[in-house]
Coordinates of C-alpha atoms in Angstrom, one line a residue:
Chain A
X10 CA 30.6 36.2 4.4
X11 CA 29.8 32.5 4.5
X12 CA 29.7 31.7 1.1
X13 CA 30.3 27.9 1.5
X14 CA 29.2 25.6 4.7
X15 CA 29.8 21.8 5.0
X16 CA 27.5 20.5 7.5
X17 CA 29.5 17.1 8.5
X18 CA 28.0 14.0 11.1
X19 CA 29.8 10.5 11.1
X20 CA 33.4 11.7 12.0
X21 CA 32.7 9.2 14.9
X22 CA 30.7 6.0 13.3
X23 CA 28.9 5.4 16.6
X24 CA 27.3 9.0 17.4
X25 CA 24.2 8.2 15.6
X26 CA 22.4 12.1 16.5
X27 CA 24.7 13.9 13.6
X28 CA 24.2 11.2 11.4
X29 CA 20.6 10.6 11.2
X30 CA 20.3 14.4 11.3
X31 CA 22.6 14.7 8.3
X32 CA 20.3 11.8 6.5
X33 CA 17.4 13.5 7.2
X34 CA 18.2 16.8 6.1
X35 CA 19.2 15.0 2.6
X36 CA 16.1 13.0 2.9
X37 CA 13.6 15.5 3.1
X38 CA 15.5 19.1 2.7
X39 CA 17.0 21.4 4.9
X40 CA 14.4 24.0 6.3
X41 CA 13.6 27.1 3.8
X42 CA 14.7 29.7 5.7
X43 CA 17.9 28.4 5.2
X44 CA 17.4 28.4 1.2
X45 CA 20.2 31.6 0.8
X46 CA 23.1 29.4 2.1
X47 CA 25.3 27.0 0.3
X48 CA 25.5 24.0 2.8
X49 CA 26.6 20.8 1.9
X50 CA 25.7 17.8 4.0
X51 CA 28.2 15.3 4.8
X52 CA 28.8 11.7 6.6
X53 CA 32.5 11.6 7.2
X54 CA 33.5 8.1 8.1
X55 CA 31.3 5.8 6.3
X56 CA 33.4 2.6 7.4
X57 CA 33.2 3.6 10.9
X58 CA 29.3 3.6 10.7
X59 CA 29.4 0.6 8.3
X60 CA 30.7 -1.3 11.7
X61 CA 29.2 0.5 14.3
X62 CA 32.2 2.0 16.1
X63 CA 34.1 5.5 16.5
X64 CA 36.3 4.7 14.2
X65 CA 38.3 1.8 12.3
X66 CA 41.6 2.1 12.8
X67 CA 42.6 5.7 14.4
X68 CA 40.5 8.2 15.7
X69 CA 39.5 10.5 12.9
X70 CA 38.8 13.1 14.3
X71 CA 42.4 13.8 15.7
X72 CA 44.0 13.7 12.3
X73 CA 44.1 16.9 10.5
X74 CA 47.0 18.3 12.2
X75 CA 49.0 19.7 9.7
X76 CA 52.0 16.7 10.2
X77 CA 49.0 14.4 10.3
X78 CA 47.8 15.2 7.0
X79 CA 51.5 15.6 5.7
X80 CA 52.4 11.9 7.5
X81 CA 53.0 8.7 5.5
X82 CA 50.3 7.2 7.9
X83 CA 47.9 4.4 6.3
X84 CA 46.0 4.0 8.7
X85 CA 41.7 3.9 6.9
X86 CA 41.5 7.1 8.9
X87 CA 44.7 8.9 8.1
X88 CA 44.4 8.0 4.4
X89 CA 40.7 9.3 4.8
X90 CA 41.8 12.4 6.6
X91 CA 43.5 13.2 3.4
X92 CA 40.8 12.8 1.2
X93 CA 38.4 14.9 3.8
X94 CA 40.9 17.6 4.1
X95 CA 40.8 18.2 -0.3
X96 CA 37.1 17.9 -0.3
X97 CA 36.7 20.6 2.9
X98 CA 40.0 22.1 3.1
X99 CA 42.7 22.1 2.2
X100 CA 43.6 23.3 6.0
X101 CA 44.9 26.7 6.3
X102 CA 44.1 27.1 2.9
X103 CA 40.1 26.3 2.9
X104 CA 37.9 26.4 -0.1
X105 CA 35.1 26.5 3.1
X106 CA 34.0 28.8 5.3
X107 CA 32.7 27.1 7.8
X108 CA 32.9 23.6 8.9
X109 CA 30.2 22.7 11.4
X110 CA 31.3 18.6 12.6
X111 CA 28.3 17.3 14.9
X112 CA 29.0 14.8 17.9
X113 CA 27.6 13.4 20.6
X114 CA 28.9 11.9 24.3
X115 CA 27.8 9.3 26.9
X116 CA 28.3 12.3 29.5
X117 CA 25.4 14.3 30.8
X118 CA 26.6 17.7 28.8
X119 CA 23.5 18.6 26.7
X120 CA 23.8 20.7 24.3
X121 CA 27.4 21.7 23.8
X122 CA 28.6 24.6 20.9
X123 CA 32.3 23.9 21.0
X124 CA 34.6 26.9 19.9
X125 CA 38.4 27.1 19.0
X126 CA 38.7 30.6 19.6
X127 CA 37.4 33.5 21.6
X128 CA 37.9 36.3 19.3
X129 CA 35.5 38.6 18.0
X130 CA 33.8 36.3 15.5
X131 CA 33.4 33.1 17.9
X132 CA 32.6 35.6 20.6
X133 CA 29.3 36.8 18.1
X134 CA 28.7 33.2 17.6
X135 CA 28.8 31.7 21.4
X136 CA 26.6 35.0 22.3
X137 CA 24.2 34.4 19.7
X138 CA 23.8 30.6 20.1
X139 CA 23.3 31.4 23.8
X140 CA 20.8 34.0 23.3
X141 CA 18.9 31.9 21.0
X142 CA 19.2 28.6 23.1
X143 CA 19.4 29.2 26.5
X144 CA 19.9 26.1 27.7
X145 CA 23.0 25.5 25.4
X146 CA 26.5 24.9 27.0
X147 CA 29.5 27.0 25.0
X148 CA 33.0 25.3 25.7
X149 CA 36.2 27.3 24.2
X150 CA 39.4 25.2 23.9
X151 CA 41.8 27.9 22.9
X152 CA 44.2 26.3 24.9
X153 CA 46.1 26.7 21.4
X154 CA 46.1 28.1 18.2
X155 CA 42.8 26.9 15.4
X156 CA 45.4 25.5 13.1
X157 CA 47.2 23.4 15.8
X158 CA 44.7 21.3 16.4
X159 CA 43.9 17.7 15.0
X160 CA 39.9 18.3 14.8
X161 CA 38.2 17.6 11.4
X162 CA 36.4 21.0 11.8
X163 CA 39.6 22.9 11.2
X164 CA 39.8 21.8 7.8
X165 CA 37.4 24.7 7.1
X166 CA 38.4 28.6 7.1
X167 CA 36.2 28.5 10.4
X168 CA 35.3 25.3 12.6
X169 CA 33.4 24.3 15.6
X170 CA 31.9 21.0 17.2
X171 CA 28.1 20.3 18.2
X172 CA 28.4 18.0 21.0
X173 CA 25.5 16.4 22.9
X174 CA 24.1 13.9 25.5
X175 CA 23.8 11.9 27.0
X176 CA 23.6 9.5 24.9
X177 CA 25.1 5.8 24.6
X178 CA 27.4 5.0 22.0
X179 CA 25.3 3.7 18.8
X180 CA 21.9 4.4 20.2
X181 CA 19.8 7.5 18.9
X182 CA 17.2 9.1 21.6
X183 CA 15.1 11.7 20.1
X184 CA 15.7 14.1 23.2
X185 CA 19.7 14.2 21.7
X186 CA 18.3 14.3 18.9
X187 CA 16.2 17.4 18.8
X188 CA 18.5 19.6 20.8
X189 CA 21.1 18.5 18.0
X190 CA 19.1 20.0 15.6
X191 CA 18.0 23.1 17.2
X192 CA 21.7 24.0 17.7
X193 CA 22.3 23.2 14.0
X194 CA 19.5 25.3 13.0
X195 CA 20.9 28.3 15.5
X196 CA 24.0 28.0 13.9
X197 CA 22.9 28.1 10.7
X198 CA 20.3 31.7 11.6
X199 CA 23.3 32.7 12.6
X200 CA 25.2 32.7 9.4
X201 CA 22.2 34.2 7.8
X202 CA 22.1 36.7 10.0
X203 CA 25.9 37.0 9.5
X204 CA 25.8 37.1 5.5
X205 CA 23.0 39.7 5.9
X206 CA 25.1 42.1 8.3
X207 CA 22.6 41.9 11.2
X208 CA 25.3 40.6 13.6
X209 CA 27.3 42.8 15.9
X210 CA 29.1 41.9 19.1
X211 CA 27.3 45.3 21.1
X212 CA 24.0 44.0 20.0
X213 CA 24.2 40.2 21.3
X214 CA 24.6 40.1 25.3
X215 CA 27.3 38.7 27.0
X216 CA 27.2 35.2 28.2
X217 CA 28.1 32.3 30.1
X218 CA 30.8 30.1 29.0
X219 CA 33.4 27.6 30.1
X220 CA 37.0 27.1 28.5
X221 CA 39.1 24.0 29.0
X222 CA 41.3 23.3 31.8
X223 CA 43.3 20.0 31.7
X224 CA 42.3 16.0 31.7
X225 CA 41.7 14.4 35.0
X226 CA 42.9 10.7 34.8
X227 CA 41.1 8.0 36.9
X228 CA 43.1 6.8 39.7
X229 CA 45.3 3.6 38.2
X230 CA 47.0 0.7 40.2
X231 CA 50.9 -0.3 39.5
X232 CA 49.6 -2.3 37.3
X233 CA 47.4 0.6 35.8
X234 CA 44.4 -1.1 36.7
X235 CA 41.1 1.5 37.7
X236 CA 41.2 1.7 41.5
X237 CA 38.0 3.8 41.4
X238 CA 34.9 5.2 39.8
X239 CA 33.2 8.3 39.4
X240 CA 31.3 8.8 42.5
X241 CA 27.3 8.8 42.1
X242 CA 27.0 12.7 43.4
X243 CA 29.6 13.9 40.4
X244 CA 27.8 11.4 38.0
X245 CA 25.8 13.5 35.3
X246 CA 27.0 16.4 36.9
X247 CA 28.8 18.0 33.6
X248 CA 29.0 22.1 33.8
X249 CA 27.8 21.9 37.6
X250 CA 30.2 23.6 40.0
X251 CA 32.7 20.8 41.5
X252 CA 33.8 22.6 44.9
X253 CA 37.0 21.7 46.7
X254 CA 36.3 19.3 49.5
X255 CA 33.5 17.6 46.7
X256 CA 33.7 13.9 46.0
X257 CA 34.7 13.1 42.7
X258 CA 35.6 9.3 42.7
X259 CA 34.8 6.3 45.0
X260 CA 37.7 3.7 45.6
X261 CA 36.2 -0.1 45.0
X262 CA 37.7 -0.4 48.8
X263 CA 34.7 1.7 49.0
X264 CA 36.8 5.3 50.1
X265 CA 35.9 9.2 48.8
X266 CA 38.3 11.0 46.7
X267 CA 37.2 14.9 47.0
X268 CA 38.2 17.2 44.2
X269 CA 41.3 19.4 45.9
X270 CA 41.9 22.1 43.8
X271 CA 42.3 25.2 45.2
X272 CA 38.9 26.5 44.1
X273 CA 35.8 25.2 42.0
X274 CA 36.4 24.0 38.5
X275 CA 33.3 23.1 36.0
X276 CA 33.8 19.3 35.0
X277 CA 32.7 18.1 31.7
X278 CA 33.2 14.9 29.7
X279 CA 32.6 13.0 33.4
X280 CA 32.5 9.3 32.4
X281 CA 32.1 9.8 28.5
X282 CA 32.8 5.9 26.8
X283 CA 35.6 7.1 24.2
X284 CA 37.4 8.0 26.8
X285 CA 37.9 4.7 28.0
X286 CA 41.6 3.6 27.0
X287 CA 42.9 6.5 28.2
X288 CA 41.6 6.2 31.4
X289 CA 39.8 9.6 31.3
X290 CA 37.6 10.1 33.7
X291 CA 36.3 14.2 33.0
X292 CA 37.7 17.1 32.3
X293 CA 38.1 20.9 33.7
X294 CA 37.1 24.2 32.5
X295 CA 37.5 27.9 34.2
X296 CA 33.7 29.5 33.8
X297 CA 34.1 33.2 32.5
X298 CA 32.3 36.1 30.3
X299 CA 32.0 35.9 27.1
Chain B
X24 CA 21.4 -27.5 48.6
X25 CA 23.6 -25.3 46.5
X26 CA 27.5 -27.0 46.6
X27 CA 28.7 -25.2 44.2
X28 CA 28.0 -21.5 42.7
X29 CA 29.3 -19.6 39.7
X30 CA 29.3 -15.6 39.7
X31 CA 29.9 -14.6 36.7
X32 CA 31.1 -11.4 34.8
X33 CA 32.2 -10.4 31.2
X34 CA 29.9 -12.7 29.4
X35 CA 29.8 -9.8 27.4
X36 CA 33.1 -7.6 27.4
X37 CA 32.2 -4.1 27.4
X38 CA 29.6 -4.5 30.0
X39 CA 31.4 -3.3 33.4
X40 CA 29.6 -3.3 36.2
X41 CA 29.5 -7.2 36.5
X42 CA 32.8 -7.3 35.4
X43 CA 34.0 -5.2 38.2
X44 CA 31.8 -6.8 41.0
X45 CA 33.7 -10.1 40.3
X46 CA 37.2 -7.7 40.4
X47 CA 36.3 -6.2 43.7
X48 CA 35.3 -10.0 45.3
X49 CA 38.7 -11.2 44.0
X50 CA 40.3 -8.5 45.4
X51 CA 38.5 -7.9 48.6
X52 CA 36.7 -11.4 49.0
X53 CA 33.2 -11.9 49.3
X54 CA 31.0 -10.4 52.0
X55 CA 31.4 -12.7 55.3
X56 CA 27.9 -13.6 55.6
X57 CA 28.7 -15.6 52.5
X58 CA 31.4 -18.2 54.1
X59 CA 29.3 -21.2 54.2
X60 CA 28.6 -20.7 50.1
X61 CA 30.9 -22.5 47.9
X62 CA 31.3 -19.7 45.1
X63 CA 33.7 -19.0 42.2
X64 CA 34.0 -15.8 40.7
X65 CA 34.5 -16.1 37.1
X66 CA 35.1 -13.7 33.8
X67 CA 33.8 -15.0 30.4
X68 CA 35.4 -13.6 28.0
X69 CA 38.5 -11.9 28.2
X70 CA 39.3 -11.2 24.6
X71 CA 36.1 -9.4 24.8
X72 CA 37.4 -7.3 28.0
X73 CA 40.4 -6.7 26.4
X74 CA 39.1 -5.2 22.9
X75 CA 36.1 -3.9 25.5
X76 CA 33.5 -5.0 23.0
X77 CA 30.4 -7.0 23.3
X78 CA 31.8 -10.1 21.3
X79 CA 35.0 -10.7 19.2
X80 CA 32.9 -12.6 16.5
X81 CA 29.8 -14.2 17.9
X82 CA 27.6 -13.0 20.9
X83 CA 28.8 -15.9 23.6
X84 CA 25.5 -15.8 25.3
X85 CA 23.9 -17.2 22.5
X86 CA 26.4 -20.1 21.6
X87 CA 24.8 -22.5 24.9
X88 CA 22.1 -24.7 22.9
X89 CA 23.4 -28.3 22.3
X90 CA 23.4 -27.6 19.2
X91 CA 25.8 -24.8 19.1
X92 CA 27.9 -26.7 21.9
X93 CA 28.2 -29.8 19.5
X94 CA 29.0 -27.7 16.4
X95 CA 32.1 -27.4 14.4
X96 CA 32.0 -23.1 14.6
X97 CA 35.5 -22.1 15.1
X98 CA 34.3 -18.4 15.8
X99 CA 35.9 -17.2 19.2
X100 CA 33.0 -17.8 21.2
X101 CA 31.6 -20.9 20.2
X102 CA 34.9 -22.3 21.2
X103 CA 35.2 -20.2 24.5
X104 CA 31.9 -21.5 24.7
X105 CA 32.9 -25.5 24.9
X106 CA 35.5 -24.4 27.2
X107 CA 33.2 -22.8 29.1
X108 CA 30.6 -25.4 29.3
X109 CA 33.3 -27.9 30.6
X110 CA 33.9 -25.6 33.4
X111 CA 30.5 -24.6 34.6
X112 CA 29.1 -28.0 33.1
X113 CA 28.4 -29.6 31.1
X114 CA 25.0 -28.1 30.5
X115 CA 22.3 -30.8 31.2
X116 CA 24.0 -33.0 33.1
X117 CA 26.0 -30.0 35.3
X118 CA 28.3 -30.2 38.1
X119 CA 27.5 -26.4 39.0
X120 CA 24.2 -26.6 41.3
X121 CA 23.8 -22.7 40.3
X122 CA 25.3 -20.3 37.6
X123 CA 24.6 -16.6 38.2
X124 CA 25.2 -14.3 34.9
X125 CA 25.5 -10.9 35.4
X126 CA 25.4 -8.4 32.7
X127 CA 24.1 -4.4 32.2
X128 CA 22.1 -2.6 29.7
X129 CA 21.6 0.6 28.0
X130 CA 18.0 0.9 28.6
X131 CA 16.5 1.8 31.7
X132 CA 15.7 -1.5 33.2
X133 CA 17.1 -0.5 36.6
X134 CA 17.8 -3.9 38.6
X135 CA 16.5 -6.9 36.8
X136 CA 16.8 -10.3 37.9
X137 CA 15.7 -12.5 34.6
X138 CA 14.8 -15.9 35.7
X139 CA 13.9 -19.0 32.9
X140 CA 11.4 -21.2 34.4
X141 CA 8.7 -19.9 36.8
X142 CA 8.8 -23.1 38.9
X143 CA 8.6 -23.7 42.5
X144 CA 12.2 -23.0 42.8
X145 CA 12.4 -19.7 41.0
X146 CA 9.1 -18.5 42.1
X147 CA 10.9 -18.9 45.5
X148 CA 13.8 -17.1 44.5
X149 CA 11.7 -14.3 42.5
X150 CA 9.3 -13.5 45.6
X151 CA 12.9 -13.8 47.9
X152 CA 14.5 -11.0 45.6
X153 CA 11.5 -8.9 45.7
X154 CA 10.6 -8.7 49.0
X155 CA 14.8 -7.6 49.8
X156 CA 14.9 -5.9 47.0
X157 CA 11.8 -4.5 46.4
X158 CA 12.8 -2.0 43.9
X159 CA 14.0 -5.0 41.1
X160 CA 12.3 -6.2 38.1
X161 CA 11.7 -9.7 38.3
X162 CA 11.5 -11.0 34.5
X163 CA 10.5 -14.2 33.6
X164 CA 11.4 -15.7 30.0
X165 CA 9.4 -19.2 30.2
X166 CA 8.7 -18.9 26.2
X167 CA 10.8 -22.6 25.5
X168 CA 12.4 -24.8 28.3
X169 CA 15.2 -23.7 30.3
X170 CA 17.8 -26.3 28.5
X171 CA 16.7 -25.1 25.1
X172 CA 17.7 -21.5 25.7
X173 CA 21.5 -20.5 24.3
X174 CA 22.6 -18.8 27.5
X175 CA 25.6 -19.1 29.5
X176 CA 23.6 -19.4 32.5
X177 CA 22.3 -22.6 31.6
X178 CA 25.4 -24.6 31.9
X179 CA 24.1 -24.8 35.7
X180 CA 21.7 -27.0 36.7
X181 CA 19.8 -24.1 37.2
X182 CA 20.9 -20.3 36.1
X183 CA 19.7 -16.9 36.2
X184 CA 20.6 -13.1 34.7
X185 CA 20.7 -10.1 36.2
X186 CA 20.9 -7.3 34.2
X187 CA 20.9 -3.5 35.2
X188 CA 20.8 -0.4 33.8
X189 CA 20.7 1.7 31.9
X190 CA 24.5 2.2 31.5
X191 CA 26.4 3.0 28.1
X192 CA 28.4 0.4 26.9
X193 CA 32.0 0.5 28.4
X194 CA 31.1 2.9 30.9
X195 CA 30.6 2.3 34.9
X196 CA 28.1 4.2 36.8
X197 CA 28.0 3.8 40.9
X198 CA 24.3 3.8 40.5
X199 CA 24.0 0.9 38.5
X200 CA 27.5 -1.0 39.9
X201 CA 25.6 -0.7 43.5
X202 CA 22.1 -2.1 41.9
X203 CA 24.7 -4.8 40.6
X204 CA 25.9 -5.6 44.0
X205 CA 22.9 -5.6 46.0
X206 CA 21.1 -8.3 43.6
X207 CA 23.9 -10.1 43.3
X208 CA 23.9 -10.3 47.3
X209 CA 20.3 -11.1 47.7
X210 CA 20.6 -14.0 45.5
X211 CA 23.8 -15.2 47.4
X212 CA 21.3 -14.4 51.1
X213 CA 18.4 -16.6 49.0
X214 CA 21.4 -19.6 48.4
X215 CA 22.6 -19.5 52.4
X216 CA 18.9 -19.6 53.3
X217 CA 17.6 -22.0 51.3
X218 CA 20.6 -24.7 52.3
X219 CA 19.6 -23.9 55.9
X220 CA 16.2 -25.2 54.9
X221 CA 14.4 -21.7 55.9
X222 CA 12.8 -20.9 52.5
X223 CA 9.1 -21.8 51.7
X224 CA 7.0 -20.7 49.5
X225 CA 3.7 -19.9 51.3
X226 CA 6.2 -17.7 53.9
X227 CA 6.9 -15.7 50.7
X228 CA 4.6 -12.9 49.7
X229 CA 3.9 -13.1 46.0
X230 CA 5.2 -10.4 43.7
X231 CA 4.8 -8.6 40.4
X232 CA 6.8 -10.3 38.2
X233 CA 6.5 -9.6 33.9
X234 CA 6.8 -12.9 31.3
X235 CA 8.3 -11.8 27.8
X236 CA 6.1 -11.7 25.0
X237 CA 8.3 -10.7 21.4
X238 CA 10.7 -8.6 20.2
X239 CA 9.4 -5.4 18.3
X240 CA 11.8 -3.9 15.7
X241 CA 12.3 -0.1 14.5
X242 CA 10.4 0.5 11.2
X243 CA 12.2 0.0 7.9
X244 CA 12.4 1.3 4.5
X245 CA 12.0 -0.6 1.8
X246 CA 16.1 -0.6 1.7
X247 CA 16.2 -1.7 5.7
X248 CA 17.1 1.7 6.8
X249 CA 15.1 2.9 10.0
X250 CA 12.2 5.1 9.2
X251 CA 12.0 6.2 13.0
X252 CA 12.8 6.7 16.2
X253 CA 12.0 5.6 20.0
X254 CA 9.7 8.4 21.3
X255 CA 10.7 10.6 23.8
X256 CA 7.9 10.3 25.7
X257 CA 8.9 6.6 25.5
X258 CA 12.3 6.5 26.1
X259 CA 13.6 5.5 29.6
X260 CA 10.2 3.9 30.1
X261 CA 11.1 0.6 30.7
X262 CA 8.2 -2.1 32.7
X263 CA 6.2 1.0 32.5
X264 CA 2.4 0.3 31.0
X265 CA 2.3 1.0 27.5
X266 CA -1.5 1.2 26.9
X267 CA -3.1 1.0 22.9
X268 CA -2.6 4.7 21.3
X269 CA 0.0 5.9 23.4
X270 CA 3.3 6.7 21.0
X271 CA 6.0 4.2 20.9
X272 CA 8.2 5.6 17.7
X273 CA 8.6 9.2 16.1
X274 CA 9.2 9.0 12.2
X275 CA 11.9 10.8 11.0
X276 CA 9.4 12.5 9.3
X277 CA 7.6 14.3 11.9
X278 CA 5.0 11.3 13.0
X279 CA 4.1 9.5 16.2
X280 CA 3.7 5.9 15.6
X281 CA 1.6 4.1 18.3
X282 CA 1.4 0.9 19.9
X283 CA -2.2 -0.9 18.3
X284 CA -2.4 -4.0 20.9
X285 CA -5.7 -4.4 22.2
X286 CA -4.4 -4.1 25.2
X287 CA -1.6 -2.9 27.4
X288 CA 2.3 -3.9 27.4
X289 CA 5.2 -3.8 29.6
X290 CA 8.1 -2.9 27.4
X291 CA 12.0 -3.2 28.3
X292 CA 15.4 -3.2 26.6
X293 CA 13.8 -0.1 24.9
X294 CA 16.8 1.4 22.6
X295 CA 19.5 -1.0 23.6
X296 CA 22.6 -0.6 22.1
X297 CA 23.4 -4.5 21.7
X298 CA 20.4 -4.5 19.3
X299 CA 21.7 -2.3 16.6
X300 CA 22.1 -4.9 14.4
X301 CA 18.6 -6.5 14.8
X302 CA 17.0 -3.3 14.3
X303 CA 15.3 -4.4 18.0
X304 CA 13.4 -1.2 19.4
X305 CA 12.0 -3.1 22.3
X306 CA 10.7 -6.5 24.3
X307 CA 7.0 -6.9 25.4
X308 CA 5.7 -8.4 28.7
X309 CA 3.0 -9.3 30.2
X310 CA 2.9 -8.7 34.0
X311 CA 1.9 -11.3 36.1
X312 CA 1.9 -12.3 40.1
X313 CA 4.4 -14.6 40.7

């Protein structure tokens, strides 16, 4: 039973499609079918959108790991993980339900319903969010447990990530937009449906989804210099089959480098901004059933 | 004659692709066909590069007036920018015959070559561009005298801008690194020709070219908040006709907002980033045979 739902854009200061969604929703209500639920609306990292960047100091959204928010770190976004982690958690403890954090990326991924876990509940979810937007993308990191990782989401009894695009950093197109608020809105049926007992996992069919595979680094120099980019073919290609033998980067001496893994992987995150410091260039995921 | 060229990148730090053309010539040289040209290849600002942002405290392609060059500003970039004038000119009375300032965009401008006087000689080099390049924008900003404008470029006795996109800040695409590349070129293939003495005018075919009008902002609230967005039938659009009634903004609200000129426009730098903070949705142009 969701009994409690904090609806949260900002985390990043410079994804403007959760933000102005959030605003709007305060500004002129959140639709009325949604009336029986208890959703608050939140902008996480005011600061961050004060200045127009990701974030001030740290990256947010990679503090609420349990020694994170036990830490003596004062950094503006440790100190503010804190504060987020009473007023939504406290984590592993949570006062909410469900924590629904929206984001967006410079990488061609559309729609994107990010889930923590595969089990019976985020299986419901992923099938339902599927069956009700077919053109969404559902991306599991389970790679480890909910509670081990440093997402703000997790602050809540249950969280995922909306992430879409592309879309540049600070800019808001109304195609991002919109599919950012139909997924919110499909998550949010979906909890009504949930609270009224229409859900089961026999009911919703199975569906396509990807789950995480590792970070693929952009080749570096000695010096750690970029020797190459992300070939033109693999550009915008996020959730397409990458097949071995398939270009992935180009050298600046103007050379192919194929993707050689030993069979097809599904990039995603290929050439998304944030990324930029650590050199990031996409990264993998196995496709399977859910 | 051109005796002396400037390429430069990194005018503004978080824009790549110029940035890593000049890399790649350093590295690798400049195309052979070149040899004759007497060209440095130059980065702006690398405190800019380093933080990979825009500006550390002032946008330096707007610290170039006299004005701003005899100033007492201590910012960053209006000193880089004294530096910078020393090197490339000093701006009126210049010892660079040419300065070529390369930068990117978020909008979809594709390959634009901006040029600031529409006289002989850049009618020349507009038509030259076009016919080699025939998929470029050729835009002309003639609204005040080239020496009055507050742009790097202008430290050379003459200078020009080409700007490509659309690419996210911080981000390189190959698509718009190779646009990048080829302009760049087909300006340095103008220089070579015109010192041989084998560019005229009446051999040149004349060529669409589009002269700015004025910047038109986002709608505001009474509190300066944005009251809409670009449409997405607009978006992307950029040097496409934007005739009277056809919808330039969506209200956040549910309402199309249209353009009311009495007669049609040729908008570009629609949604870029850089123009947060101005609250700029968009340039006018008129287009024009050049």
């Amino acid at each position: 039973m969701f009994n409690k739902i904090a609806l949260v854009g900002g985390t990043h200061g410079n994804e403007t499609s959760g933000i102005q969604l959030i605003r709007n929703w305060q500004a002129f209500g959140l639709p009325s079918r949604f009336s029986t639920l208890n959703v608050s609306l939140n902008i996480a990292n005011e600061a961050a959108l004060e200045a127009n960047v990701r974030f001030v100091e740290e990256d947010l959204n990679r503090q609420f790991t349990f020694d994170g928010l036990a830490s003596s770190n004062t950094s503006k976004e440790a100190v503010l993980a804190k504060t987020l982690n009473q007023k939504f958690g406290p984590k592993g403890n949570s006062a909410t339900d469900f924590v629904i954090d929206i984001h967006n990326t410079t990488s061609a991924m559309d729609a994107t319903l990010i889930l923590l876990e595969a089990d019976e509940f985020h299986t419901q979810l992923g099938r339902y969010v599927k069956q009700h937007m077919p053109e969404a993308n559902i991306l599991v990191e389970d790679e480890k447990p909910y509670l081990e990782h440093g997402y703000l989401c997790t602050t809540g009894k249950k969280g995922v990530m909306i992430e879409v695009g592309g879309q540049p950093q600070g800019v808001l197109r109304e195609d991002v937009y919109l599919l950012t608020q139909t997924m919110a809105e499909v998550i949010l049926d979906f909890c009504v449906a949930y609270n009224q007992g229409d859900i089961s996992t026999d009911a919703l069919p199975p569906c396509e989804a990807f789950r995480l595979g590792e970070n693929i680094s952009f080749p570096l120099s000695e010096k750690g210099q970029r020797t190459a980019m992300i070939h033109h073919s693999f550009q915008d290609s996020d959730f397409a089959p990458l097949l071995p033998g398939m270009p992935m980067f180009r050298t600046f001496d103007g050379k192919d480098i194929n993707w050689e893994g030993d069979k097809e992987t599904y990039p995603h995150f290929i050439n998304e901004a944030a990324y930029h410091k650590l050199d990031v260039a996409f990264a993998t995921a196995e496709r399977f059933t859910l």
